[in-house]
mmCIF file of C-alpha atoms in Angstrom:
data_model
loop_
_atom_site.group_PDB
_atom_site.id
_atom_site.type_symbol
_atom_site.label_atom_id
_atom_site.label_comp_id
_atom_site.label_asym_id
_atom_site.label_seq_id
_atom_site.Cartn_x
_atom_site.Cartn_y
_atom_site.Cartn_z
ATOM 1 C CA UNK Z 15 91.224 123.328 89.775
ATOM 2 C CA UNK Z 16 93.085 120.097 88.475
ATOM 3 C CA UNK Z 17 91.869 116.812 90.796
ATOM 4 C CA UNK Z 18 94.977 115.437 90.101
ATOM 5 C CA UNK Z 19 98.072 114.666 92.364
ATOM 6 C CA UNK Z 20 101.605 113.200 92.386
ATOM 7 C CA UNK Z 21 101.293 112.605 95.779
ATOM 8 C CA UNK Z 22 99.414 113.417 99.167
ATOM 9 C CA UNK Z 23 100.359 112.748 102.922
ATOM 10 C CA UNK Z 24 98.802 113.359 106.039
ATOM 11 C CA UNK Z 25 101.400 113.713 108.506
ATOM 12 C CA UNK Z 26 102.092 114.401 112.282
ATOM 13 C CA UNK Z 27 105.346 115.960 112.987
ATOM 14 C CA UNK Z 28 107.599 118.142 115.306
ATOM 15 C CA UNK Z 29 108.579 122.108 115.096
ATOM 16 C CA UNK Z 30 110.791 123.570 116.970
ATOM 17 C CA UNK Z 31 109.880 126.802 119.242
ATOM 18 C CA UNK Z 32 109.835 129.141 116.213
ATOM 19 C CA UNK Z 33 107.573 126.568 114.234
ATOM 20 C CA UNK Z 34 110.032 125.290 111.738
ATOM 21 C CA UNK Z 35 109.417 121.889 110.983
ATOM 22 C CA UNK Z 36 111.888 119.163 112.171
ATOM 23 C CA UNK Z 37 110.265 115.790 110.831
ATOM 24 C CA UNK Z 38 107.029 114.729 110.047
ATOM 25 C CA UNK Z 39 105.639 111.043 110.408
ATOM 26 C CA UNK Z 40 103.589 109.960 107.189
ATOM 27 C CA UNK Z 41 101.696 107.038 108.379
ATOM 28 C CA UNK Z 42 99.997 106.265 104.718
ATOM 29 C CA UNK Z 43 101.468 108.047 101.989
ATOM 30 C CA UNK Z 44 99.731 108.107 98.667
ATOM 31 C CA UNK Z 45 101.120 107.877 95.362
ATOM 32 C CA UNK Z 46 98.909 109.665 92.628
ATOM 33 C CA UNK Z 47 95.891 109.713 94.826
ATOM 34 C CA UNK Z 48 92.587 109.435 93.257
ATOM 35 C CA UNK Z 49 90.764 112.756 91.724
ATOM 36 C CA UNK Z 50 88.056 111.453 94.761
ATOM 37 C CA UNK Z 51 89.708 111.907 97.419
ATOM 38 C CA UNK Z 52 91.639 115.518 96.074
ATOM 39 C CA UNK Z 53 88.353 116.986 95.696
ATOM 40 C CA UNK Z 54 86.849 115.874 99.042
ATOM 41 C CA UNK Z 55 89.995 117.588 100.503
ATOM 42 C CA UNK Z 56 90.828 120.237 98.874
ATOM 43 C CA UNK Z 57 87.728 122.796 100.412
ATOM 44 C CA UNK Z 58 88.818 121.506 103.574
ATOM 45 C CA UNK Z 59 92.638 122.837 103.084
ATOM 46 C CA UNK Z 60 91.988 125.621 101.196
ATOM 47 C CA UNK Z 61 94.221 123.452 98.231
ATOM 48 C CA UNK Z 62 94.097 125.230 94.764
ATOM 49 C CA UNK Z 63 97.412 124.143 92.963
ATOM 50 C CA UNK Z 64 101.021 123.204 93.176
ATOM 51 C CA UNK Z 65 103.180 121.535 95.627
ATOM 52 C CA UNK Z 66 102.244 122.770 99.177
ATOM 53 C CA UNK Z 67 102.774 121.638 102.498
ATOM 54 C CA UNK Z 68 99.032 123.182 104.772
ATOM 55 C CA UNK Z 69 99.150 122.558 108.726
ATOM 56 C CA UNK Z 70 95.852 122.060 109.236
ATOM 57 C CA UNK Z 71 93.992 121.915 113.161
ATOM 58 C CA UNK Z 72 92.239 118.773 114.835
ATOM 59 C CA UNK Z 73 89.171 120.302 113.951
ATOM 60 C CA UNK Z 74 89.846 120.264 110.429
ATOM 61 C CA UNK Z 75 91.184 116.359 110.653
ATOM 62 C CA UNK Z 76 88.132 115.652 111.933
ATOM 63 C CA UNK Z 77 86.355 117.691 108.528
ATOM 64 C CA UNK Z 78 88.461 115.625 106.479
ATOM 65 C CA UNK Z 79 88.360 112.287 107.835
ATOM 66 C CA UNK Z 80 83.697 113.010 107.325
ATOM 67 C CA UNK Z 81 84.499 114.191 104.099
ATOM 68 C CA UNK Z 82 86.478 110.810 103.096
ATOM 69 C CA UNK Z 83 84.006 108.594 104.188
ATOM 70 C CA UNK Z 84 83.015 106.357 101.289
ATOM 71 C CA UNK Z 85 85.825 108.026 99.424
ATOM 72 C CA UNK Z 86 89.009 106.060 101.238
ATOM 73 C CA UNK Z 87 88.312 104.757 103.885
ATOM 74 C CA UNK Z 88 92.001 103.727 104.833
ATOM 75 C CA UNK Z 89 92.425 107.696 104.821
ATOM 76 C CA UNK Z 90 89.593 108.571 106.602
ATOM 77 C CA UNK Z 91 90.361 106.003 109.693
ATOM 78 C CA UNK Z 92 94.143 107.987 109.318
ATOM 79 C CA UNK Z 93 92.797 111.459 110.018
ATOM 80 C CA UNK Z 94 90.350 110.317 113.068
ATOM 81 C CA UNK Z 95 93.377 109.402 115.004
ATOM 82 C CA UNK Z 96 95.570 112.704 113.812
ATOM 83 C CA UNK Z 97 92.221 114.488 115.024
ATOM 84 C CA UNK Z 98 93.875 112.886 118.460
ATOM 85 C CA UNK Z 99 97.110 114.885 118.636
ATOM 86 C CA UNK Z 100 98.515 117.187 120.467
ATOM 87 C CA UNK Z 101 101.484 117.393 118.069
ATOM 88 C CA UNK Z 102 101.011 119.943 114.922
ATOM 89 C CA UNK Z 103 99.366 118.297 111.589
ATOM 90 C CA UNK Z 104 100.382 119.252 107.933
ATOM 91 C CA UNK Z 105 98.828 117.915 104.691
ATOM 92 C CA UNK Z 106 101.398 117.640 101.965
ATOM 93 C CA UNK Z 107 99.765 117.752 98.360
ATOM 94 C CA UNK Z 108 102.518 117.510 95.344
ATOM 95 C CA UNK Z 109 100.943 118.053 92.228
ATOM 96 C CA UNK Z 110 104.273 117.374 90.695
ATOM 97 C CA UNK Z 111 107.252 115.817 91.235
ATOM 98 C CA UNK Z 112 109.493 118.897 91.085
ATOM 99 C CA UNK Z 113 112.222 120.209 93.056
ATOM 100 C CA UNK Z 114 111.652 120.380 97.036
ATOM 101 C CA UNK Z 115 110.565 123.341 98.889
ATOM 102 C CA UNK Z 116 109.559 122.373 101.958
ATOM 103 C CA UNK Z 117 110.949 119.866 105.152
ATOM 104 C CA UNK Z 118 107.467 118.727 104.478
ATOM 105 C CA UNK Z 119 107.891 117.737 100.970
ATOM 106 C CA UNK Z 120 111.107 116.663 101.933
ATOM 107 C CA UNK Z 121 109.957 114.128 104.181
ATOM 108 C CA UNK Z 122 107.253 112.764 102.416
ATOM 109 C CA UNK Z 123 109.504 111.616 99.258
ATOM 110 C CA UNK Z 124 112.274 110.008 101.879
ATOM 111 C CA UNK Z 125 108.534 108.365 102.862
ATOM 112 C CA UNK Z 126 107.676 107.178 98.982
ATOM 113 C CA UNK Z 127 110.925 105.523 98.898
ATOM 114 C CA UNK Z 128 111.108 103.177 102.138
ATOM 115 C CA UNK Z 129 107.397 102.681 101.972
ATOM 116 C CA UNK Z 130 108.558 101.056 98.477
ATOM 117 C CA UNK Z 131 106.174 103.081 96.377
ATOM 118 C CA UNK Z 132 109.034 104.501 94.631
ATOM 119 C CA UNK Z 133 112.195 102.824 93.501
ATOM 120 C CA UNK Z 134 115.562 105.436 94.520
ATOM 121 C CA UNK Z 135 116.369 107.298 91.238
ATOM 122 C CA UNK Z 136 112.533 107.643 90.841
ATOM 123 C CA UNK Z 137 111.886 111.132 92.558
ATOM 124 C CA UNK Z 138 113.643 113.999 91.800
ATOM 125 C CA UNK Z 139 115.320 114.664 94.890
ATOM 126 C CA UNK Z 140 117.212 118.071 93.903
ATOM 127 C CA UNK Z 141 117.303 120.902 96.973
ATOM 128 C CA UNK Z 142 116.728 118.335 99.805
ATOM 129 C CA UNK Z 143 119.971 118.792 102.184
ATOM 130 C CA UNK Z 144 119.111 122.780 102.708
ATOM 131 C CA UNK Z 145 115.554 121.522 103.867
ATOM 132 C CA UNK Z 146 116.854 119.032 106.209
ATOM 133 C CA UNK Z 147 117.717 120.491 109.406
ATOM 134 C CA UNK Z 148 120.398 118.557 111.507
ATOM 135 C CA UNK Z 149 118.440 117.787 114.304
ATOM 136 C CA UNK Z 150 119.047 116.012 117.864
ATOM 137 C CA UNK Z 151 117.444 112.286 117.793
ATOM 138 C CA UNK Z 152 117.113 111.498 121.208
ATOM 139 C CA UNK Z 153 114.697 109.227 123.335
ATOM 140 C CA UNK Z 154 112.004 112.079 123.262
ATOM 141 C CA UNK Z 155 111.767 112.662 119.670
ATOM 142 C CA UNK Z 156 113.306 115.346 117.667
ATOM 143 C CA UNK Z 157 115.031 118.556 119.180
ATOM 144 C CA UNK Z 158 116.638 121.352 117.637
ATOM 145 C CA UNK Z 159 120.410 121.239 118.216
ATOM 146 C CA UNK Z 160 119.705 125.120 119.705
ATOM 147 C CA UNK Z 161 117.422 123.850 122.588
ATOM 148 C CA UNK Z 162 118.952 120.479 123.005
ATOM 149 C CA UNK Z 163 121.079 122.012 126.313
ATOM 150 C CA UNK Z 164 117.769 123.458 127.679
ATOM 151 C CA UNK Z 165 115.859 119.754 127.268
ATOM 152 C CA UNK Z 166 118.557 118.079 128.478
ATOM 153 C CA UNK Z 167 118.475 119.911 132.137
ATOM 154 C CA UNK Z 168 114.832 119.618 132.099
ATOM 155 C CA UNK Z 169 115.137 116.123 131.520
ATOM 156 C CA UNK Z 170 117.380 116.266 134.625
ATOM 157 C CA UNK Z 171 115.358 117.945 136.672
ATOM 158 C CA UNK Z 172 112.664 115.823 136.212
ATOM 159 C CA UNK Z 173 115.018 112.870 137.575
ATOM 160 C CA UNK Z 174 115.310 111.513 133.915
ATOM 161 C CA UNK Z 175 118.033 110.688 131.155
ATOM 162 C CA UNK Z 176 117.354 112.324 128.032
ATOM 163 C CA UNK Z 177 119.672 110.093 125.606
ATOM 164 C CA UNK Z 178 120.938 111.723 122.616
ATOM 165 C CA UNK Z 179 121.411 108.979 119.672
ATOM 166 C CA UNK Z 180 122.281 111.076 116.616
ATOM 167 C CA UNK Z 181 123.046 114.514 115.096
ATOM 168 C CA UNK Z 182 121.723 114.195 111.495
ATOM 169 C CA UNK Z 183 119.886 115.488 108.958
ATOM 170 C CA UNK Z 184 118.372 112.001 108.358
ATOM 171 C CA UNK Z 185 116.628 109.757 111.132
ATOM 172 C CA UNK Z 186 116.451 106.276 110.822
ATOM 173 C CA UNK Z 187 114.129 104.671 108.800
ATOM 174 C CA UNK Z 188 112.642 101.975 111.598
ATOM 175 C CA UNK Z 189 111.499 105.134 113.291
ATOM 176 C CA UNK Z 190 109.553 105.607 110.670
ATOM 177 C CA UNK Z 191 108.659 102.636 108.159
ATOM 178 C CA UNK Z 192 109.145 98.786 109.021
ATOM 179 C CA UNK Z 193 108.947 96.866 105.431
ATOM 180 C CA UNK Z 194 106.993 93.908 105.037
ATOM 181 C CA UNK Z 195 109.322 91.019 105.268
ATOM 182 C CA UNK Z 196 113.152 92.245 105.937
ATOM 183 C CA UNK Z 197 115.523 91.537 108.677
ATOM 184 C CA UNK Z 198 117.557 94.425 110.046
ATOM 185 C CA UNK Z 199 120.103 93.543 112.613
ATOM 186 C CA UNK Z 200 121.008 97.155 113.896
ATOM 187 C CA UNK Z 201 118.279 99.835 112.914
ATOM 188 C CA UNK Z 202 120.526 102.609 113.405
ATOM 189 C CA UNK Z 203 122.558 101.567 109.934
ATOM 190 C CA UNK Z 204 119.080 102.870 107.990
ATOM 191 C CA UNK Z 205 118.526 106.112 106.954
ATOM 192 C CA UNK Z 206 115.253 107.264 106.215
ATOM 193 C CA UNK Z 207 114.519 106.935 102.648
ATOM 194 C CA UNK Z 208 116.039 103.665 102.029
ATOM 195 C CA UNK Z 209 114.378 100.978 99.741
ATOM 196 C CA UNK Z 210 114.639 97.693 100.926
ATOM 197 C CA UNK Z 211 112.924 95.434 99.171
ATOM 198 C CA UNK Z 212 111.046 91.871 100.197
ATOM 199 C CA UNK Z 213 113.725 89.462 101.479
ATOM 200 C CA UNK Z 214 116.527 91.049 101.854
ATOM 201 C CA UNK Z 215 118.616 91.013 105.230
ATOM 202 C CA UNK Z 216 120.766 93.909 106.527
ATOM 203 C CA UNK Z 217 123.604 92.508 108.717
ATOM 204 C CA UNK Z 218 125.243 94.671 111.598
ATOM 205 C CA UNK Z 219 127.501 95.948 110.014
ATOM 206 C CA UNK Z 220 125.318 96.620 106.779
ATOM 207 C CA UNK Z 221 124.346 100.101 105.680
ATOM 208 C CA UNK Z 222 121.654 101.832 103.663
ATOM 209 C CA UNK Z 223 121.571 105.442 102.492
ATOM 210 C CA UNK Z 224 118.880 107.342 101.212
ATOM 211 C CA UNK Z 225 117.828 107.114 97.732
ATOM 212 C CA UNK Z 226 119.831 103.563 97.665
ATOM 213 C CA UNK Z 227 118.426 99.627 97.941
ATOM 214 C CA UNK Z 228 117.736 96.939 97.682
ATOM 215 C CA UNK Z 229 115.399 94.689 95.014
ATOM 216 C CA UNK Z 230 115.432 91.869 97.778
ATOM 217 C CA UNK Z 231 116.075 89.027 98.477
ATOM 218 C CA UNK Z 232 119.504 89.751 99.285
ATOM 219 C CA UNK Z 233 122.071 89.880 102.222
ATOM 220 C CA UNK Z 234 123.753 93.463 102.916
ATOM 221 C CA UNK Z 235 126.735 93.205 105.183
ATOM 222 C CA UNK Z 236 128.586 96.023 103.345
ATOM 223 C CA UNK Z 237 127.457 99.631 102.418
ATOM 224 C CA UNK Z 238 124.938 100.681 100.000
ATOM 225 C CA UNK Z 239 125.682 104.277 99.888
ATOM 226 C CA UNK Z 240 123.441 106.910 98.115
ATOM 227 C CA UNK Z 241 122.317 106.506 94.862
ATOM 228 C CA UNK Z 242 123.259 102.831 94.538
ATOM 229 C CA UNK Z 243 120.020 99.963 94.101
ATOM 230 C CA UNK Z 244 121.320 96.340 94.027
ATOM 231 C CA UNK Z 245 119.126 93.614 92.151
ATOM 232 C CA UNK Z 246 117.741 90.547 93.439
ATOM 233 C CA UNK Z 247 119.883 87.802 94.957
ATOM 234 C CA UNK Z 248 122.963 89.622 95.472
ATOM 235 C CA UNK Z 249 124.945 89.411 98.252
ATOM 236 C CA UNK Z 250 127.584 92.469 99.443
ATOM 237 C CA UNK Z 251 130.073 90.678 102.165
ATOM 238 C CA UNK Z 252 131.444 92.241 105.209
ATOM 239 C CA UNK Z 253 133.217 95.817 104.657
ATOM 240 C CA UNK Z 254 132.448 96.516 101.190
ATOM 241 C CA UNK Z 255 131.807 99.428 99.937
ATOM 242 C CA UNK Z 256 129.797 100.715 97.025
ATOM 243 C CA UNK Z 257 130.852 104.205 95.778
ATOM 244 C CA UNK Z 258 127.600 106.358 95.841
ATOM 245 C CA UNK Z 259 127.120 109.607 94.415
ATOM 246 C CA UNK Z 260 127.992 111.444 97.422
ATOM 247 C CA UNK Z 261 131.398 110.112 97.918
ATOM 248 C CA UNK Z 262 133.149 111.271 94.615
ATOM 249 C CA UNK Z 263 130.667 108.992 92.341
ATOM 250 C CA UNK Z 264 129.600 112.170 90.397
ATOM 251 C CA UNK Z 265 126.478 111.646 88.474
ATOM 252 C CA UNK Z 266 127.508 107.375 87.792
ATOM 253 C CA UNK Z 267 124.576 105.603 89.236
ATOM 254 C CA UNK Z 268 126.023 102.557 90.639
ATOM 255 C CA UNK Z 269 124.232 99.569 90.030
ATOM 256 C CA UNK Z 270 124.651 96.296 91.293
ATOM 257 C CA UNK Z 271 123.405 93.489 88.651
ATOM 258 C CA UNK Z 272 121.049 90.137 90.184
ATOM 259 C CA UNK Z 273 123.122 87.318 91.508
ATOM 260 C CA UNK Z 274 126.217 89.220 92.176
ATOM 261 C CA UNK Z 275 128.525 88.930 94.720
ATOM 262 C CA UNK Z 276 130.672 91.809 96.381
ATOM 263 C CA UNK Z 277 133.433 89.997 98.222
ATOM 264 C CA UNK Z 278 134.694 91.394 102.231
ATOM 265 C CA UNK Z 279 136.114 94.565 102.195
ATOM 266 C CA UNK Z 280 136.254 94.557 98.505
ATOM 267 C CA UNK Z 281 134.379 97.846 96.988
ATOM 268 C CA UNK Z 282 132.862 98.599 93.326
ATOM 269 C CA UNK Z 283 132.915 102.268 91.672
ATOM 270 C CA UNK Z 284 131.177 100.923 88.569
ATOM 271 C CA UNK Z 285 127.512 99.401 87.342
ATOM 272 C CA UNK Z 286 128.336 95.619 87.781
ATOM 273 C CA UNK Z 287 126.157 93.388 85.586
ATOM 274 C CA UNK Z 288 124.679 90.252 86.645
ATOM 275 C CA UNK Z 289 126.212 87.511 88.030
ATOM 276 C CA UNK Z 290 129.236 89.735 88.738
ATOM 277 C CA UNK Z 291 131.906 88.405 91.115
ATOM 278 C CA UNK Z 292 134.551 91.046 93.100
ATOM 279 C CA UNK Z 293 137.236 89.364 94.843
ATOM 280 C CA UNK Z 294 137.269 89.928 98.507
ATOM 281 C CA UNK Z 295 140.080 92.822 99.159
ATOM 282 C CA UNK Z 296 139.271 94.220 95.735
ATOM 283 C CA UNK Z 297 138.064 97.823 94.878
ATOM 284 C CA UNK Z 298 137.771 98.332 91.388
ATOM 285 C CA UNK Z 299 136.822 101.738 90.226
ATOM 286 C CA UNK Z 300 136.150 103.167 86.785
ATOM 287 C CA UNK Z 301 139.980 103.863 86.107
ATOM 288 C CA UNK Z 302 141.334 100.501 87.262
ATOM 289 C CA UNK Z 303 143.597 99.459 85.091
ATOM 290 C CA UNK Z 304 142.452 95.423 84.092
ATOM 291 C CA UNK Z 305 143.611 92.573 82.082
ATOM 292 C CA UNK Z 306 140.664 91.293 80.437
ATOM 293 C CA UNK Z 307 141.060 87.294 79.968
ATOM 294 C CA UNK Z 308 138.665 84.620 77.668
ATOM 295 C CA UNK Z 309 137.562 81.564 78.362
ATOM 296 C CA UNK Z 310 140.652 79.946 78.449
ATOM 297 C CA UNK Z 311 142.549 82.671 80.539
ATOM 298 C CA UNK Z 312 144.090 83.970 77.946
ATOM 299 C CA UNK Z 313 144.613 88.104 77.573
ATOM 300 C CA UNK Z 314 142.465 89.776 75.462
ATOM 301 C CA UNK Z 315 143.178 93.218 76.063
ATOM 302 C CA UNK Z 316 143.894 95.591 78.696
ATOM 303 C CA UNK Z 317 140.825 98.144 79.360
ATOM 304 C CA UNK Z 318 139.967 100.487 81.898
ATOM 305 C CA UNK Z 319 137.359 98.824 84.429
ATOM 306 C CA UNK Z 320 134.711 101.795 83.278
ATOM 307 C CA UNK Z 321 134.581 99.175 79.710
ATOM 308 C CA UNK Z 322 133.110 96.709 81.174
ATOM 309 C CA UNK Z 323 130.439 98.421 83.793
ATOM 310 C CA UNK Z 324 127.455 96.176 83.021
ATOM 311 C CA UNK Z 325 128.812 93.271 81.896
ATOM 312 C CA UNK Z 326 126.934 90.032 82.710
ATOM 313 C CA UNK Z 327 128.887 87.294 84.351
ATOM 314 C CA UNK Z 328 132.455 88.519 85.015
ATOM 315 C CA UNK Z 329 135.142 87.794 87.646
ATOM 316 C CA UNK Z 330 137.251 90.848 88.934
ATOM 317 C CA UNK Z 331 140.113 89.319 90.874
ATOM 318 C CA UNK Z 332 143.831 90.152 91.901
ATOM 319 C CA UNK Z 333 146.930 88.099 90.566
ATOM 320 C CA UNK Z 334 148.566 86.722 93.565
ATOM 321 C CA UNK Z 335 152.051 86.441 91.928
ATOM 322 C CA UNK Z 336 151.910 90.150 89.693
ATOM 323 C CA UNK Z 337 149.239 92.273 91.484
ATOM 324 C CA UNK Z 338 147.828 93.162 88.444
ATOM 325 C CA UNK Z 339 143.322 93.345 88.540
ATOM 326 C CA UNK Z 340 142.076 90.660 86.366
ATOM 327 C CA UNK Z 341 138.842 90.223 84.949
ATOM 328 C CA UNK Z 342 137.537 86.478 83.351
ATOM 329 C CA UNK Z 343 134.887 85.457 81.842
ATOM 330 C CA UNK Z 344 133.605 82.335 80.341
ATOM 331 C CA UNK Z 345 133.189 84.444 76.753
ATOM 332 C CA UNK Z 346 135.866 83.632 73.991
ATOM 333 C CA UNK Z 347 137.880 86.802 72.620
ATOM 334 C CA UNK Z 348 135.688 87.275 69.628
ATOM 335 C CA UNK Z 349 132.601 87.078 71.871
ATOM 336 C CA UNK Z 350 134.304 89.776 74.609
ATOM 337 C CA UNK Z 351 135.079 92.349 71.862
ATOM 338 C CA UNK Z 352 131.646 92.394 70.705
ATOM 339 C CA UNK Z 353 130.059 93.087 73.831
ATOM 340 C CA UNK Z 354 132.875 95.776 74.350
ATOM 341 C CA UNK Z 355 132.776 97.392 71.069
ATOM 342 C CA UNK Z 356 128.191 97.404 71.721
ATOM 343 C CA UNK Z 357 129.249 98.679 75.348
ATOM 344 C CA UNK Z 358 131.397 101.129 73.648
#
């Protein structure tokens, strides 16, 4: 049997009444996990190969938290307390990063990503809505939309309010992983599986998807949406948008560059480059239409904004008189059509 492992989770979760899994909680996820600690386990679970997702008993916790004594003992402390639960256990071992199979698997990579082990774009992610059940996140955990109305008289019964905070296939990620070092001023704008990375502060009115982030430090008062990672020191302003690959980006990845800035309600549908400016008001996508001026504001060319997606140290702006998108730069027009023709 290989002793080797992408990844490996011990996790306490929630089924609904026919045992399909709603979430699972992975309190220390480990990326490629040492040979050790897969053979210590693997008797225990019955592991041979592949990506599998094994409920295992208290009983067994208890096996595998003796057998990872000396081993890891981070680990072993883990499975003591899951030997403690009265909620269903699963072990997720992924020998490979491959496509999902399981809400298991599922959750553990949305895990990776906001526990920062993994940058977004670094898992392959490809099959995950199907194993994400919408599911009912209320102020007693997860319920299946199809016994939500039966909870909810229970709860009423019982002379208590069973509060209902989201339908979605995606919890938030405070629920689930706190980073080190990041302010979040409403928790519910999160989605598990967000990166956010040292330093960086989510506003009210930010928002960040799965498989999107931040490098940190940064301030987010717009929307990263899915897909998109923004580098260090950048700062998106109130309402703007970032067009993600699951609102009509395609396959683009949207990148924002270090020491950008995204202006209020302006929006990018392009990899900016660092040191980027968008006007506030602006949304520049890959088809704008923009007058591309030197250093001395004079027009080089005309281009379509895809051109000049990565750019370092540009200024996308509206004329106030013509309406027409401008972009300048401190480059001269020799300088500019290099770096088009090498972006070309």
């Amino acid at each position: 049997m290989s002793t080797t492992l992408f990844s490996l989770a011990f996790g306490v979760g929630t089924q609904n009444r026919e045992g399909a899994w709603l979430e699972v909680f992975y309190a220390q996820p480990l990326l490629n996990p040492s040979a050790d600690v897969v053979a210590a386990i693997a008797p225990i679970l019955g592991y041979s190969a592949g990506n599998q997702a094994i409920t295992f008993t208290t009983a067994q916790a208890s096996q595998l938290a003796d057998a990872l004594r000396g081993v890891d003992a981070a680990q072993a402390k883990l499975l003591t307390r899951l030997a403690e639960s009265h909620k269903p256990l699963v072990a997720t071992l992924l020998a490979e990063d491959a496509q999902l199979s399981s809400t298991p698997e599922a959750y553990l990579k949305l895990h990776l990503l906001s526990h920062r082990l993994v940058k977004p774009h670094g898992l392959n992610l490809a099959g995950i809505f199907p194993l994400l059940p919408n599911v009912a996140w209320t102020s007693q955990g997860a319920i299946d939309l199809a016994e939500l109305a039966e909870h909810q008289l229970e709860a009423r019964l019982r002379g208590e309010l069973l509060e209902v905070f989201s339908v979605d296939k995606f919890p938030k990620m405070t629920d689930y992983v706190v980073p080190a070092g990041v302010r979040i001023a409403d928790a519910a704008r999160l989605r598990l599986g967000a990166y956010v990375g040292e330093g960086t502060t989510v506003m009210h009115e930010g928002f960040v998807n799965f498989n999107a982030g931040t490098e940190g430090p940064g301030m987010i008062e717009g929307r990263v949406s899915a897909g998109v990672f923004v580098g260090k020191g950048s700062d998106l302003g109130g309402g703007c948008s970032t067009m993600g690959t699951l609102s009509g980006g395609g396959n683009i990845v949207i990148k924002v560059g270090e020491g950008c800035l995204i202006g209020a309600n302006a929006g990018i549908g392009i990899p900016l480059g660092d040191r980027n400016t968008v006007e506030s008001g602006l949304y520049v996508t890959a088809g704008t239409k923009v007058a591309l001026l030197d250093e001395n504001n004079q027009l080089v060319k005309v281009v379509k904004a895809r051109d000049l997606a990565g750019q370092p140290d540009l200024l996308f702006r509206r004329n106030s008189e013509t309406g027409a998108v401008e972009c300048k730069t401190h480059k001269s027009a020799i300088e500019l059509n290099e770096a088009l023709h090498a972006h070309n």
